[in-house]
Short mmCIF file of C-alpha atoms in Angstrom, two decimals:
data_model
loop_
_atom_site.label_atom_id
_atom_site.label_comp_id
_atom_site.label_asym_id
_atom_site.label_seq_id
_atom_site.Cartn_x
_atom_site.Cartn_y
_atom_site.Cartn_z
CA UNK A 1 179.08 -41.04 12.58
CA UNK A 2 180.81 -43.52 10.27
CA UNK A 3 179.46 -44.49 6.88
CA UNK A 4 179.14 -48.11 5.84
CA UNK A 5 178.14 -50.03 2.74
CA UNK A 6 176.56 -52.80 4.82
CA UNK A 7 172.75 -52.91 4.75
CA UNK A 8 170.87 -51.75 7.82
CA UNK A 9 167.39 -52.84 8.82
CA UNK A 10 164.56 -50.42 8.12
CA UNK A 11 163.76 -50.33 11.83
CA UNK A 12 167.31 -49.29 12.72
CA UNK A 13 167.45 -46.73 9.92
CA UNK A 14 164.25 -45.08 11.10
CA UNK A 15 165.41 -45.17 14.70
CA UNK A 16 168.63 -43.40 13.72
CA UNK A 17 166.65 -40.92 11.64
CA UNK A 18 164.45 -39.97 14.59
CA UNK A 19 167.47 -39.80 16.90
CA UNK A 20 169.22 -37.38 14.55
CA UNK A 21 166.11 -35.26 14.27
CA UNK A 22 166.27 -34.75 18.01
CA UNK A 23 169.10 -32.25 17.47
CA UNK A 24 166.97 -30.13 15.13
CA UNK A 25 164.74 -27.20 15.99
CA UNK A 26 161.15 -28.26 16.73
CA UNK A 27 158.77 -27.81 13.81
CA UNK A 28 155.63 -28.00 15.93
CA UNK A 29 154.46 -26.11 18.99
CA UNK A 30 154.91 -22.58 17.66
CA UNK A 31 158.19 -22.02 19.52
CA UNK A 32 160.42 -21.84 16.43
CA UNK A 33 159.87 -18.35 15.03
CA UNK A 34 161.93 -18.81 11.85
CA UNK A 35 162.19 -21.34 9.04
CA UNK A 36 158.97 -23.21 9.90
CA UNK A 37 155.31 -22.20 9.94
CA UNK A 38 153.02 -24.17 12.23
CA UNK A 39 149.23 -24.17 12.02
CA UNK A 40 149.02 -26.01 15.31
CA UNK A 41 146.49 -28.39 13.73
CA UNK A 42 147.63 -32.01 13.92
CA UNK A 43 145.07 -33.15 11.35
CA UNK A 44 146.31 -30.65 8.79
CA UNK A 45 149.88 -31.76 9.36
CA UNK A 46 148.87 -35.41 8.99
CA UNK A 47 146.98 -34.84 5.74
CA UNK A 48 149.91 -32.94 4.25
CA UNK A 49 152.46 -35.57 5.20
CA UNK A 50 150.35 -38.46 3.90
CA UNK A 51 149.81 -36.67 0.59
CA UNK A 52 153.55 -36.05 0.26
CA UNK A 53 154.26 -39.72 0.92
CA UNK A 54 151.60 -40.85 -1.56
CA UNK A 55 153.16 -38.78 -4.36
CA UNK A 56 156.85 -39.02 -3.38
CA UNK A 57 157.57 -41.22 -6.38
CA UNK A 58 155.53 -39.21 -8.89
CA UNK A 59 157.41 -36.96 -11.30
CA UNK A 60 156.24 -33.49 -12.30
CA UNK A 61 158.51 -33.54 -15.36
CA UNK A 62 155.80 -34.72 -17.75
CA UNK A 63 152.23 -33.53 -17.06
CA UNK A 64 150.86 -36.05 -19.56
CA UNK A 65 152.37 -38.91 -17.57
CA UNK A 66 151.05 -37.67 -14.22
CA UNK A 67 147.92 -35.68 -15.06
CA UNK A 68 146.76 -35.65 -11.45
CA UNK A 69 149.74 -33.45 -10.56
CA UNK A 70 148.85 -31.01 -13.33
CA UNK A 71 145.28 -30.86 -12.07
CA UNK A 72 146.42 -30.19 -8.52
CA UNK A 73 148.80 -27.46 -9.67
CA UNK A 74 146.04 -25.77 -11.64
CA UNK A 75 143.72 -26.03 -8.64
CA UNK A 76 146.31 -24.30 -6.44
CA UNK A 77 146.82 -21.52 -8.97
CA UNK A 78 143.06 -21.02 -9.24
CA UNK A 79 142.71 -20.77 -5.46
CA UNK A 80 145.55 -18.25 -5.27
CA UNK A 81 144.21 -16.26 -8.23
CA UNK A 82 140.98 -15.67 -6.36
CA UNK A 83 142.87 -14.57 -3.25
CA UNK A 84 145.04 -12.19 -5.23
CA UNK A 85 142.27 -10.44 -7.20
CA UNK A 86 143.63 -11.83 -10.45
CA UNK A 87 141.92 -11.29 -13.80
CA UNK A 88 140.58 -14.22 -15.80
CA UNK A 89 143.73 -14.19 -17.92
CA UNK A 90 146.04 -15.12 -15.03
CA UNK A 91 148.32 -18.15 -15.27
CA UNK A 92 150.64 -19.65 -12.69
CA UNK A 93 153.25 -22.26 -11.90
CA UNK A 94 154.09 -24.31 -8.81
CA UNK A 95 157.74 -23.91 -7.85
CA UNK A 96 159.96 -25.36 -5.13
CA UNK A 97 159.95 -22.23 -2.96
CA UNK A 98 160.11 -18.47 -2.83
CA UNK A 99 163.64 -18.26 -4.16
CA UNK A 100 162.78 -20.22 -7.28
CA UNK A 101 159.67 -18.08 -7.79
CA UNK A 102 161.79 -14.94 -7.54
CA UNK A 103 164.48 -16.35 -9.83
CA UNK A 104 161.88 -17.18 -12.46
CA UNK A 105 160.26 -13.75 -12.17
CA UNK A 106 163.62 -12.10 -12.88
CA UNK A 107 164.56 -14.56 -15.64
CA UNK A 108 161.19 -14.03 -17.31
CA UNK A 109 161.54 -10.25 -17.14
CA UNK A 110 165.00 -10.48 -18.67
CA UNK A 111 164.01 -12.86 -21.45
CA UNK A 112 160.82 -10.91 -22.06
CA UNK A 113 162.95 -7.94 -23.15
CA UNK A 114 165.53 -9.48 -25.48
CA UNK A 115 166.27 -6.09 -27.03
CA UNK A 116 167.83 -4.87 -23.75
CA UNK A 117 171.54 -5.62 -23.87
CA UNK A 118 172.37 -4.90 -20.23
CA UNK A 119 169.13 -5.28 -18.27
CA UNK A 120 168.58 -4.00 -14.76
CA UNK A 121 165.89 -4.31 -12.12
CA UNK A 122 165.06 -1.65 -9.56
CA UNK A 123 164.56 -3.09 -6.09
CA UNK A 124 164.19 -1.60 -2.61
CA UNK A 125 167.15 -2.07 -0.29
CA UNK A 126 164.81 -4.27 1.77
CA UNK A 127 163.98 -6.66 -1.10
CA UNK A 128 164.72 -10.31 -0.35
CA UNK A 129 168.26 -11.52 -1.01
CA UNK A 130 166.81 -13.91 -3.60
CA UNK A 131 166.74 -10.94 -5.99
CA UNK A 132 170.50 -10.55 -5.56
CA UNK A 133 170.87 -14.26 -6.26
CA UNK A 134 168.81 -13.80 -9.44
CA UNK A 135 170.99 -10.86 -10.43
CA UNK A 136 174.08 -13.02 -9.97
CA UNK A 137 172.65 -15.97 -11.90
CA UNK A 138 171.06 -14.11 -14.79
CA UNK A 139 173.27 -11.09 -15.32
CA UNK A 140 170.56 -8.58 -14.41
CA UNK A 141 171.92 -5.58 -12.52
CA UNK A 142 170.17 -5.07 -9.19
CA UNK A 143 169.73 -1.35 -8.64
CA UNK A 144 168.97 -0.89 -4.97
CA UNK A 145 167.01 2.17 -3.94
CA UNK A 146 166.67 3.42 -0.37
CA UNK A 147 163.67 3.02 1.88
CA UNK A 148 162.12 5.68 4.03
CA UNK A 149 162.13 5.85 7.83
CA UNK A 150 159.12 3.52 7.76
CA UNK A 151 161.24 0.97 5.84
CA UNK A 152 159.00 1.17 2.75
CA UNK A 153 160.43 1.66 -0.74
CA UNK A 154 161.15 5.25 -1.72
CA UNK A 155 158.96 5.97 -4.77
CA UNK A 156 160.91 9.03 -5.94
CA UNK A 157 164.23 7.16 -5.69
CA UNK A 158 162.71 4.27 -7.63
CA UNK A 159 161.56 6.61 -10.40
CA UNK A 160 165.03 8.15 -10.59
CA UNK A 161 166.66 4.72 -10.89
CA UNK A 162 164.50 3.52 -13.79
CA UNK A 163 165.95 3.90 -17.27
CA UNK A 164 165.59 2.40 -20.75
CA UNK A 165 167.39 -0.78 -19.64
CA UNK A 166 165.09 -1.48 -16.68
CA UNK A 167 163.12 -4.68 -17.19
CA UNK A 168 161.58 -5.09 -13.73
CA UNK A 169 160.44 -3.03 -10.74
CA UNK A 170 160.09 -4.95 -7.47
CA UNK A 171 157.93 -4.45 -4.39
CA UNK A 172 157.54 -6.54 -1.23
CA UNK A 173 154.32 -7.49 0.54
CA UNK A 174 155.74 -7.50 3.11
CA UNK A 175 159.52 -7.16 3.27
CA UNK A 176 161.08 -9.95 5.31
CA UNK A 177 163.40 -7.96 7.56
CA UNK A 178 160.84 -5.47 8.87
CA UNK A 179 157.42 -6.86 7.96
CA UNK A 180 156.00 -3.84 6.10
CA UNK A 181 154.31 -3.59 2.69
CA UNK A 182 155.88 -1.36 0.05
CA UNK A 183 153.77 1.28 -1.77
CA UNK A 184 152.78 -1.14 -4.53
CA UNK A 185 150.24 1.14 -6.20
CA UNK A 186 152.81 3.88 -6.77
CA UNK A 187 155.62 1.53 -7.79
CA UNK A 188 153.42 -0.36 -10.23
CA UNK A 189 152.27 2.93 -11.77
CA UNK A 190 155.90 3.92 -12.38
CA UNK A 191 156.56 0.59 -14.09
CA UNK A 192 153.36 0.64 -16.13
CA UNK A 193 154.02 4.15 -17.43
CA UNK A 194 157.31 2.91 -18.90
CA UNK A 195 156.00 -0.43 -20.14
CA UNK A 196 158.06 -2.30 -17.52
CA UNK A 197 157.02 -5.37 -15.54
CA UNK A 198 156.28 -5.01 -11.82
CA UNK A 199 156.73 -8.03 -9.57
CA UNK A 200 155.29 -8.19 -6.06
CA UNK A 201 157.20 -10.53 -3.78
CA UNK A 202 154.42 -11.74 -1.48
CA UNK A 203 156.12 -15.02 -0.69
CA UNK A 204 155.66 -14.57 3.03
CA UNK A 205 152.53 -12.40 3.11
CA UNK A 206 150.50 -13.54 0.14
CA UNK A 207 148.44 -16.13 2.00
CA UNK A 208 147.85 -13.93 5.07
CA UNK A 209 147.16 -10.42 3.81
CA UNK A 210 144.00 -11.32 1.83
CA UNK A 211 142.46 -12.95 4.90
CA UNK A 212 143.64 -10.07 7.08
CA UNK A 213 141.68 -7.74 4.81
CA UNK A 214 138.60 -9.96 5.13
CA UNK A 215 138.94 -9.71 8.90
CA UNK A 216 138.77 -5.95 8.65
CA UNK A 217 142.46 -5.20 9.05
CA UNK A 218 143.92 -2.14 7.35
CA UNK A 219 145.95 -3.77 4.57
CA UNK A 220 147.76 -1.69 1.93
CA UNK A 221 146.66 -2.44 -1.63
CA UNK A 222 149.13 -4.79 -3.30
CA UNK A 223 147.42 -7.53 -5.37
CA UNK A 224 146.56 -7.83 -9.07
CA UNK A 225 143.83 -5.30 -8.28
CA UNK A 226 146.66 -2.77 -8.69
CA UNK A 227 146.99 -1.84 -12.34
CA UNK A 228 150.55 -2.46 -13.45
CA UNK A 229 151.29 -5.46 -11.22
CA UNK A 230 152.35 -8.11 -13.72
CA UNK A 231 153.44 -10.98 -11.46
CA UNK A 232 153.18 -12.10 -7.83
CA UNK A 233 155.03 -14.80 -5.90
CA UNK A 234 153.42 -16.43 -2.88
CA UNK A 235 154.66 -19.39 -0.86
CA UNK A 236 152.39 -22.22 0.16
CA UNK A 237 154.86 -23.67 2.65
CA UNK A 238 154.67 -20.52 4.75
CA UNK A 239 151.24 -19.28 5.74
CA UNK A 240 149.28 -21.75 3.66
CA UNK A 241 150.87 -24.16 6.20
CA UNK A 242 151.72 -26.71 3.49
CA UNK A 243 154.68 -29.10 3.68
CA UNK A 244 158.01 -27.65 2.62
CA UNK A 245 158.79 -27.23 -1.04
CA UNK A 246 155.90 -25.30 -2.64
CA UNK A 247 155.49 -21.75 -3.90
CA UNK A 248 153.46 -20.16 -6.68
CA UNK A 249 154.46 -17.67 -9.34
CA UNK A 250 151.47 -16.02 -11.00
CA UNK A 251 151.58 -13.87 -14.16
CA UNK A 252 148.77 -11.57 -15.23
CA UNK A 253 148.63 -13.09 -18.75
CA UNK A 254 149.99 -16.13 -20.60
CA UNK A 255 152.06 -13.80 -22.81
CA UNK A 256 153.88 -12.46 -19.77
CA UNK A 257 154.67 -16.00 -18.61
CA UNK A 258 155.77 -17.27 -22.02
CA UNK A 259 159.51 -16.44 -21.62
CA UNK A 260 159.56 -18.46 -18.39
CA UNK A 261 158.91 -21.72 -20.25
CA UNK A 262 161.90 -23.66 -21.56
CA UNK A 263 162.18 -26.26 -24.29
CA UNK A 264 165.15 -27.92 -25.95
CA UNK A 265 165.19 -30.44 -28.76
CA UNK A 266 168.90 -29.90 -29.47
CA UNK A 267 169.98 -33.38 -28.42
CA UNK A 268 169.07 -36.99 -29.34
CA UNK A 269 166.96 -37.65 -26.23
CA UNK A 270 163.43 -36.57 -25.35
CA UNK A 271 162.57 -32.93 -25.95
CA UNK A 272 163.09 -31.20 -22.63
CA UNK A 273 160.08 -29.09 -21.65
CA UNK A 274 160.04 -27.23 -18.33
CA UNK A 275 157.91 -24.51 -16.74
CA UNK A 276 160.37 -24.14 -13.84
CA UNK A 277 164.11 -24.34 -13.22
CA UNK A 278 163.82 -28.03 -12.41
CA UNK A 279 163.11 -30.92 -14.73
CA UNK A 280 162.39 -33.88 -12.51
CA UNK A 281 160.26 -32.66 -9.62
CA UNK A 282 158.79 -34.85 -6.92
CA UNK A 283 155.02 -34.74 -6.92
CA UNK A 284 155.03 -34.90 -3.13
CA UNK A 285 155.17 -31.18 -2.31
CA UNK A 286 152.45 -30.29 -4.84
CA UNK A 287 150.18 -33.03 -3.51
CA UNK A 288 150.90 -32.00 0.08
CA UNK A 289 150.05 -28.38 -0.64
CA UNK A 290 146.88 -29.31 -2.51
CA UNK A 291 145.74 -31.57 0.33
CA UNK A 292 146.34 -28.91 2.99
CA UNK A 293 144.65 -26.13 1.01
CA UNK A 294 141.63 -28.35 0.33
CA UNK A 295 141.47 -29.38 3.99
CA UNK A 296 141.58 -25.85 5.37
CA UNK A 297 139.70 -23.88 2.74
CA UNK A 298 138.77 -20.22 3.17
CA UNK A 299 137.19 -20.71 6.57
CA UNK A 300 140.22 -22.51 7.96
CA UNK A 301 142.65 -19.90 6.66
CA UNK A 302 140.54 -17.08 8.01
CA UNK A 303 140.62 -18.67 11.48
CA UNK A 304 144.37 -19.27 11.31
CA UNK A 305 144.95 -15.71 10.14
CA UNK A 306 142.89 -14.38 13.03
CA UNK A 307 145.02 -16.47 15.40
CA UNK A 308 148.37 -15.42 14.01
CA UNK A 309 147.44 -11.74 13.90
CA UNK A 310 146.17 -11.89 17.48
CA UNK A 311 149.51 -13.41 18.46
CA UNK A 312 151.35 -10.58 16.66
CA UNK A 313 149.19 -7.95 18.36
CA UNK A 314 149.82 -9.44 21.79
CA UNK A 315 153.58 -9.70 21.20
CA UNK A 316 153.76 -6.09 20.00
CA UNK A 317 151.75 -4.89 23.01
CA UNK A 318 153.73 -7.07 25.40
CA UNK A 319 157.09 -5.72 24.29
CA UNK A 320 156.11 -2.07 24.69
CA UNK A 321 157.18 -1.84 28.34
CA UNK A 322 160.29 -4.06 28.23
CA UNK A 323 163.18 -1.76 29.02
CA UNK A 324 166.01 -1.99 26.50
CA UNK A 325 163.76 -3.29 23.71
CA UNK A 326 161.83 -1.49 20.97
CA UNK A 327 159.67 -2.35 17.97
CA UNK A 328 161.46 -1.45 14.73
CA UNK A 329 158.34 -1.00 12.60
CA UNK A 330 154.62 -1.57 13.10
CA UNK A 331 154.06 -4.91 11.33
CA UNK A 332 151.62 -5.12 8.41
CA UNK A 333 151.47 -8.88 8.64
CA UNK A 334 153.07 -11.67 10.70
CA UNK A 335 156.69 -10.53 10.90
CA UNK A 336 158.05 -8.61 13.88
CA UNK A 337 161.47 -6.98 14.16
CA UNK A 338 162.76 -5.88 17.56
CA UNK A 339 165.88 -3.84 18.31
CA UNK A 340 167.78 -3.28 21.54
CA UNK A 341 169.46 -0.18 22.91
CA UNK A 342 173.21 0.12 23.44
CA UNK A 343 173.12 -1.47 26.89
CA UNK A 344 171.45 -4.66 25.70
CA UNK A 345 172.84 -6.99 23.05
CA UNK A 346 170.36 -8.42 20.53
CA UNK A 347 172.50 -11.50 19.92
CA UNK A 348 172.60 -12.29 23.64
CA UNK A 349 168.81 -11.96 23.78
CA UNK A 350 168.55 -14.56 21.01
CA UNK A 351 170.81 -16.94 22.94
CA UNK A 352 168.81 -16.43 26.12
CA UNK A 353 165.57 -17.13 24.27
CA UNK A 354 167.03 -20.36 22.90
CA UNK A 355 167.98 -21.38 26.43
CA UNK A 356 164.33 -20.88 27.39
CA UNK A 357 163.03 -23.03 24.55
CA UNK A 358 162.23 -20.32 22.00
CA UNK A 359 164.12 -19.87 18.73
CA UNK A 360 164.18 -16.32 17.39
CA UNK A 361 166.30 -15.23 14.47
CA UNK A 362 169.18 -12.74 14.81
CA UNK A 363 169.56 -10.23 11.97
CA UNK A 364 172.86 -8.43 11.47
CA UNK A 365 173.23 -4.66 11.33
CA UNK A 366 172.80 -3.07 7.93
CA UNK A 367 173.86 0.46 7.06
CA UNK A 368 172.88 2.67 9.97
CA UNK A 369 170.40 0.11 11.30
CA UNK A 370 171.42 -1.94 14.35
CA UNK A 371 171.09 -5.72 14.73
CA UNK A 372 167.54 -6.92 15.23
CA UNK A 373 165.62 -9.86 16.62
CA UNK A 374 163.31 -11.29 13.96
CA UNK A 375 160.08 -13.18 14.65
CA UNK A 376 158.08 -15.10 12.05
CA UNK A 377 154.94 -15.68 14.08
CA UNK A 378 152.75 -18.71 13.35
CA UNK A 379 149.15 -19.46 14.27
CA UNK A 380 150.43 -22.09 16.71
CA UNK A 381 152.36 -19.38 18.59
CA UNK A 382 149.13 -17.87 19.93
CA UNK A 383 148.73 -20.47 22.67
CA UNK A 384 152.23 -19.73 24.01
CA UNK A 385 152.31 -15.93 23.76
CA UNK A 386 152.24 -15.40 27.52
CA UNK A 387 155.14 -17.83 27.98
CA UNK A 388 156.97 -16.16 25.09
CA UNK A 389 156.66 -12.71 26.67
CA UNK A 390 157.89 -14.01 30.03
CA UNK A 391 160.88 -15.60 28.32
CA UNK A 392 161.56 -12.43 26.35
CA UNK A 393 161.43 -10.24 29.42
CA UNK A 394 163.80 -12.58 31.26
CA UNK A 395 166.12 -12.78 28.24
CA UNK A 396 166.37 -9.00 27.91
CA UNK A 397 167.06 -8.71 31.63
CA UNK A 398 169.82 -11.32 31.34
CA UNK A 399 171.31 -9.51 28.34
CA UNK A 400 171.22 -6.20 30.20
CA UNK A 401 172.99 -7.79 33.14
CA UNK A 402 175.64 -9.34 30.88
CA UNK A 403 176.23 -6.13 28.93
CA UNK A 404 177.15 -5.79 25.27
CA UNK A 405 179.25 -8.50 23.67
CA UNK A 406 182.79 -7.27 23.11
CA UNK A 407 184.90 -8.69 20.30
CA UNK A 408 188.55 -9.02 21.26
CA UNK A 409 190.45 -6.18 19.61
CA UNK A 410 193.03 -8.57 18.22
CA UNK A 411 190.27 -10.62 16.57
CA UNK A 412 188.67 -7.43 15.29
CA UNK A 413 191.98 -6.31 13.78
CA UNK A 414 192.45 -9.74 12.22
CA UNK A 415 189.01 -9.54 10.57
CA UNK A 416 189.76 -6.05 9.26
CA UNK A 417 193.03 -7.28 7.78
CA UNK A 418 191.40 -10.00 5.69
CA UNK A 419 190.55 -9.53 2.04
CA UNK A 420 187.07 -10.95 1.32
CA UNK A 421 187.98 -11.48 -2.33
CA UNK A 422 190.96 -13.66 -1.42
CA UNK A 423 189.86 -15.40 1.80
CA UNK A 424 191.57 -18.78 2.15
CA UNK A 425 191.01 -21.81 4.34
CA UNK A 426 194.14 -20.78 6.24
CA UNK A 427 192.62 -17.34 6.94
CA UNK A 428 189.45 -18.99 8.19
CA UNK A 429 191.40 -21.40 10.37
CA UNK A 430 193.35 -18.46 11.75
CA UNK A 431 190.10 -16.74 12.72
CA UNK A 432 188.87 -19.91 14.42
CA UNK A 433 192.09 -20.11 16.39
CA UNK A 434 192.11 -16.41 17.25
CA UNK A 435 188.50 -16.36 18.42
CA UNK A 436 188.59 -19.63 20.33
CA UNK A 437 184.89 -19.98 19.59
CA UNK A 438 184.71 -22.68 16.96
CA UNK A 439 186.78 -25.80 16.36
CA UNK A 440 186.81 -29.25 14.90
CA UNK A 441 184.72 -31.88 16.63
CA UNK A 442 186.00 -35.29 17.63
CA UNK A 443 184.69 -36.83 14.39
CA UNK A 444 186.23 -34.14 12.21
CA UNK A 445 183.04 -32.10 11.82
CA UNK A 446 182.98 -28.38 12.54
CA UNK A 447 181.76 -27.83 16.09
CA UNK A 448 179.80 -24.76 17.15
CA UNK A 449 179.46 -23.32 20.64
CA UNK A 450 176.15 -23.59 22.46
CA UNK A 451 175.83 -19.82 22.51
CA UNK A 452 176.21 -17.81 19.32
CA UNK A 453 176.31 -14.20 20.54
CA UNK A 454 180.10 -13.86 20.24
CA UNK A 455 180.13 -15.49 16.80
CA UNK A 456 177.33 -13.20 15.63
CA UNK A 457 179.11 -10.17 17.10
CA UNK A 458 182.20 -11.04 15.06
CA UNK A 459 180.15 -11.41 11.91
CA UNK A 460 178.36 -8.16 12.64
CA UNK A 461 181.72 -6.41 12.91
CA UNK A 462 182.70 -7.58 9.42
CA UNK A 463 181.72 -5.70 6.28
CA UNK A 464 178.91 -7.28 4.25
CA UNK A 465 181.45 -8.57 1.73
CA UNK A 466 183.63 -10.02 4.50
CA UNK A 467 180.58 -11.51 6.19
CA UNK A 468 179.61 -13.23 2.95
CA UNK A 469 183.12 -14.58 2.46
CA UNK A 470 183.33 -15.92 6.02
CA UNK A 471 179.93 -17.58 5.85
CA UNK A 472 180.62 -19.10 2.45
CA UNK A 473 183.82 -20.60 3.84
CA UNK A 474 181.91 -21.79 6.89
CA UNK A 475 179.25 -23.40 4.68
CA UNK A 476 181.94 -25.07 2.59
CA UNK A 477 183.54 -26.44 5.75
CA UNK A 478 180.22 -27.74 7.05
CA UNK A 479 179.38 -29.40 3.75
CA UNK A 480 182.14 -31.96 3.59
CA UNK A 481 181.79 -35.73 3.99
CA UNK A 482 182.67 -37.15 7.37
CA UNK A 483 185.57 -39.62 7.46
CA UNK A 484 184.56 -43.26 7.07
#
């Protein structure tokens, strides 16, 4: 594609926009089991999109200028507070997503303990990578503690890791990689006994687990009903089925939230006043979330939760007799992780599923855990579960027939020889040339193969530090302007 300064008609621009979107993963139909969350309800999608469009030009920077946005934000926090068993003192903030909610939770814990010179937070090894990002941004040491064989945080290891410089203890409800809820009651008690904050990352489960409990499911206790839980993050653009760009961060009291708020009058312009990391914020996502939550209400979310949990149950049951495949952990919510045995390659299964019209997410090996196939199941997936299981069975059979993906020994040696701390563009280009898997497209853009199993196998072979370095270089190469 070439760029041009010449004006283009709105009709042509929109036509090109829709043509480009054709290369993206589908966001409707329940066949994309990562990144998107589909209610399957066209009316809900329409209401959300129209609300986003209506408020696309509104600015959340100044609540006195756009009071309707403030009212909608407070409405969303009130709805969530009821779901999360919050006390009457609870306060909350609308953020741009789970990562921002997590970042703010860590920043607030740090700034809420100014007497701690070198703060740390104690997190399970399964905590979301956003906590590592927060550690990097805010200078808070992330002390990772192991999880048990059930992939839940180890309480004794957490207690041993806490010291006088700990400002936050973290739990997941559920953890992303395996879909299980940490022992929040025990972790929060450890934090409370030491006067430390406890944050529950319920970004992906916070809008499902309360309704699951109402439906009679056995849900571990994790909300503000647990004494010692001081903050909870929950995303609206996941299982509240709102348009992308909305999450909530709730604090038990205004005093706990106070360090999150930022003001600066140290310049000649307006006094900057922000509750989040952003200043200017489009009102669209908040309006979209408010419209969807109002449209669905408790009854709608209970029905959608029943649908998504039925889909999870049927997928779990349907995978039980697929040779070469096993369930990693019994899911507490909507996330399913599947592993393969040594004769069947997980990355090949993912490619085969894509070829059959289903996108499932590959997860790399970690420690002594093998690669896994990750499913974020949506309510819309229920109608296609039978088709999904047929495709999965066929994909596993194809992967078994193909055998494990083997990385060329020369490529493997080349990866081992690289220093992740000093990786250069020349090193990356050498890996591209050695692997023969990726190259420059005709327009100068980086071109990827149709099948990713060999690429993923190479990345899986690399150490975590080397994997990060390679993917950062890859992202840098992708994010460059195309020649005019």
